[in-house]
mmCIF file of C-alpha atoms in Angstrom:
data_model
loop_
_atom_site.group_PDB
_atom_site.id
_atom_site.type_symbol
_atom_site.label_atom_id
_atom_site.label_comp_id
_atom_site.label_asym_id
_atom_site.label_seq_id
_atom_site.Cartn_x
_atom_site.Cartn_y
_atom_site.Cartn_z
ATOM 1 C CA GLN Q 22 -2.026 -85.099 1.737
ATOM 2 C CA VAL Q 23 -4.675 -86.762 -0.415
ATOM 3 C CA GLN Q 24 -6.945 -89.484 0.934
ATOM 4 C CA LEU Q 25 -8.289 -92.069 -1.480
ATOM 5 C CA VAL Q 26 -11.156 -94.438 -0.733
ATOM 6 C CA GLU Q 27 -12.073 -97.250 -3.113
ATOM 7 C CA SER Q 28 -15.431 -98.983 -3.373
ATOM 8 C CA GLY Q 29 -17.260 -101.312 -5.723
ATOM 9 C CA GLY Q 30 -15.257 -104.492 -5.392
ATOM 10 C CA GLY Q 31 -16.904 -107.867 -5.018
ATOM 11 C CA SER Q 32 -17.298 -111.322 -6.442
ATOM 12 C CA VAL Q 33 -18.427 -112.006 -9.975
ATOM 13 C CA GLN Q 34 -18.432 -114.882 -12.411
ATOM 14 C CA SER Q 35 -16.153 -115.019 -15.417
ATOM 15 C CA GLY Q 36 -17.468 -112.751 -18.174
ATOM 16 C CA GLY Q 37 -19.159 -110.436 -15.714
ATOM 17 C CA SER Q 38 -18.617 -106.761 -15.011
ATOM 18 C CA LEU Q 39 -17.768 -104.549 -12.060
ATOM 19 C CA ARG Q 40 -17.319 -100.835 -11.639
ATOM 20 C CA LEU Q 41 -14.825 -99.563 -9.103
ATOM 21 C CA SER Q 42 -15.003 -96.070 -7.678
ATOM 22 C CA CYS Q 43 -12.373 -93.986 -5.922
ATOM 23 C CA ALA Q 44 -13.218 -90.890 -3.932
ATOM 24 C CA ALA Q 45 -10.343 -88.442 -3.548
ATOM 25 C CA SER Q 46 -10.141 -85.778 -0.881
ATOM 26 C CA ALA Q 47 -8.543 -83.322 -3.310
ATOM 27 C CA THR Q 48 -7.973 -82.832 -7.009
ATOM 28 C CA THR Q 49 -4.896 -84.487 -8.420
ATOM 29 C CA TYR Q 50 -3.665 -84.449 -11.959
ATOM 30 C CA ASN Q 51 -2.536 -88.021 -12.381
ATOM 31 C CA MET Q 52 -4.600 -90.945 -11.187
ATOM 32 C CA GLY Q 53 -4.515 -94.641 -11.795
ATOM 33 C CA TRP Q 54 -5.709 -98.086 -10.856
ATOM 34 C CA PHE Q 55 -3.387 -100.858 -9.784
ATOM 35 C CA ARG Q 56 -3.908 -104.424 -8.681
ATOM 36 C CA GLN Q 57 -1.995 -106.977 -6.685
ATOM 37 C CA ALA Q 58 -2.713 -110.678 -6.642
ATOM 38 C CA PRO Q 59 -1.288 -113.001 -3.955
ATOM 39 C CA GLY Q 60 2.375 -113.684 -4.574
ATOM 40 C CA LYS Q 61 2.586 -111.180 -7.428
ATOM 41 C CA GLU Q 62 3.885 -107.663 -7.792
ATOM 42 C CA ARG Q 63 1.571 -104.699 -7.950
ATOM 43 C CA GLU Q 64 0.738 -103.851 -11.560
ATOM 44 C CA GLY Q 65 -0.892 -100.873 -13.190
ATOM 45 C CA VAL Q 66 -4.122 -101.627 -15.032
ATOM 46 C CA ALA Q 67 -5.257 -98.126 -16.015
ATOM 47 C CA ALA Q 68 -3.980 -94.573 -15.774
ATOM 48 C CA SER Q 69 -5.218 -91.076 -16.583
ATOM 49 C CA ASN Q 70 -3.102 -87.939 -16.594
ATOM 50 C CA GLY Q 71 -5.928 -85.408 -16.640
ATOM 51 C CA ASP Q 72 -5.163 -84.211 -20.179
ATOM 52 C CA GLY Q 73 -7.413 -86.912 -21.515
ATOM 53 C CA ARG Q 74 -4.555 -89.331 -21.989
ATOM 54 C CA THR Q 75 -5.106 -92.864 -20.742
ATOM 55 C CA SER Q 76 -2.995 -95.967 -20.680
ATOM 56 C CA TYR Q 77 -3.691 -99.685 -20.258
ATOM 57 C CA PRO Q 78 -1.550 -102.802 -20.342
ATOM 58 C CA ASP Q 79 -2.345 -105.349 -23.030
ATOM 59 C CA SER Q 80 -3.809 -107.706 -20.435
ATOM 60 C CA VAL Q 81 -6.840 -105.440 -19.872
ATOM 61 C CA LYS Q 82 -6.959 -103.305 -23.027
ATOM 62 C CA GLY Q 83 -10.440 -103.365 -24.535
ATOM 63 C CA ARG Q 84 -11.967 -104.708 -21.307
ATOM 64 C CA PHE Q 85 -11.178 -102.020 -18.724
ATOM 65 C CA THR Q 86 -11.986 -98.318 -19.000
ATOM 66 C CA ILE Q 87 -10.769 -95.584 -16.682
ATOM 67 C CA SER Q 88 -12.786 -92.415 -16.301
ATOM 68 C CA ARG Q 89 -12.913 -89.488 -13.945
ATOM 69 C CA ASP Q 90 -15.281 -86.812 -12.731
ATOM 70 C CA ASN Q 91 -12.994 -83.958 -11.742
ATOM 71 C CA ALA Q 92 -15.858 -81.875 -10.377
ATOM 72 C CA LYS Q 93 -16.526 -84.599 -7.807
ATOM 73 C CA ASN Q 94 -12.900 -85.745 -7.380
ATOM 74 C CA MET Q 95 -13.950 -89.226 -8.423
ATOM 75 C CA LEU Q 96 -12.089 -91.882 -10.403
ATOM 76 C CA TYR Q 97 -13.763 -94.938 -11.891
ATOM 77 C CA LEU Q 98 -12.717 -98.234 -13.413
ATOM 78 C CA GLN Q 99 -15.255 -100.062 -15.525
ATOM 79 C CA MET Q 100 -14.229 -103.698 -15.850
ATOM 80 C CA ASN Q 101 -15.970 -105.876 -18.412
ATOM 81 C CA SER Q 102 -15.433 -109.448 -19.586
ATOM 82 C CA LEU Q 103 -13.729 -110.259 -16.323
ATOM 83 C CA LYS Q 104 -11.492 -113.300 -16.114
ATOM 84 C CA PRO Q 105 -10.336 -115.360 -13.126
ATOM 85 C CA GLU Q 106 -6.834 -113.922 -13.615
ATOM 86 C CA ASP Q 107 -8.270 -110.470 -12.856
ATOM 87 C CA THR Q 108 -8.742 -111.563 -9.258
ATOM 88 C CA ALA Q 109 -6.723 -109.232 -7.034
ATOM 89 C CA ILE Q 110 -6.895 -106.355 -4.620
ATOM 90 C CA TYR Q 111 -7.425 -103.197 -6.645
ATOM 91 C CA TYR Q 112 -5.911 -99.915 -5.515
ATOM 92 C CA CYS Q 113 -6.596 -96.346 -6.497
ATOM 93 C CA ALA Q 114 -3.503 -94.146 -6.774
ATOM 94 C CA ALA Q 115 -2.848 -90.456 -7.284
ATOM 95 C CA SER Q 116 0.139 -88.247 -7.871
ATOM 96 C CA SER Q 117 0.684 -84.586 -7.129
ATOM 97 C CA ALA Q 118 3.261 -84.381 -9.911
ATOM 98 C CA TYR Q 119 2.561 -83.462 -13.517
ATOM 99 C CA TYR Q 120 3.218 -86.055 -16.191
ATOM 100 C CA SER Q 121 2.589 -85.592 -19.880
ATOM 101 C CA THR Q 122 1.730 -89.269 -20.190
ATOM 102 C CA ALA Q 123 -0.558 -91.584 -18.263
ATOM 103 C CA ARG Q 124 1.846 -93.694 -16.253
ATOM 104 C CA LEU Q 125 1.337 -97.303 -15.223
ATOM 105 C CA SER Q 126 4.364 -97.526 -12.950
ATOM 106 C CA ALA Q 127 3.626 -97.620 -9.230
ATOM 107 C CA ASP Q 128 6.597 -95.412 -8.382
ATOM 108 C CA SER Q 129 4.948 -92.544 -10.260
ATOM 109 C CA TYR Q 130 2.280 -92.243 -7.564
ATOM 110 C CA ASN Q 131 2.606 -91.017 -4.012
ATOM 111 C CA TYR Q 132 -0.945 -91.451 -2.690
ATOM 112 C CA TRP Q 133 -2.688 -94.801 -2.334
ATOM 113 C CA GLY Q 134 -6.036 -96.083 -1.194
ATOM 114 C CA GLN Q 135 -6.560 -99.104 1.053
ATOM 115 C CA GLY Q 136 -7.726 -101.330 -1.777
ATOM 116 C CA THR Q 137 -10.859 -103.259 -2.655
ATOM 117 C CA GLN Q 138 -11.046 -106.981 -3.375
ATOM 118 C CA VAL Q 139 -12.175 -108.221 -6.769
ATOM 119 C CA SER Q 140 -12.760 -111.950 -7.130
ATOM 120 C CA VAL Q 141 -13.668 -113.594 -10.426
ATOM 121 C CA SER Q 142 -14.745 -117.218 -10.449
ATOM 122 C CA SER Q 143 -14.699 -119.525 -13.462
#
């Protein structure tokens, strides 16, 4: 069992930046960030498979950056140029399985954090 705890959420104006952190209780190979806005499905916004491969959807590409510190079992999400449509609860996810690609699908992950709220005002 892997416990994940997110931090770093908050409120920011459009164009601002936030950095989310996720502390994991153990090392996992695949990790990712997801978000869920009210009335919408959970979507992947960044993924890392531990081989240095990362993946982003077009909606955040060039604005969001995923990084990890494996020595500390930490995962980060740097979010720049935030937009009101980025408002959501952001979740850290991890998988004990090995994938050769960085996956953005929620069903690829079996461990989830409790989430942290990100609110972007216009």
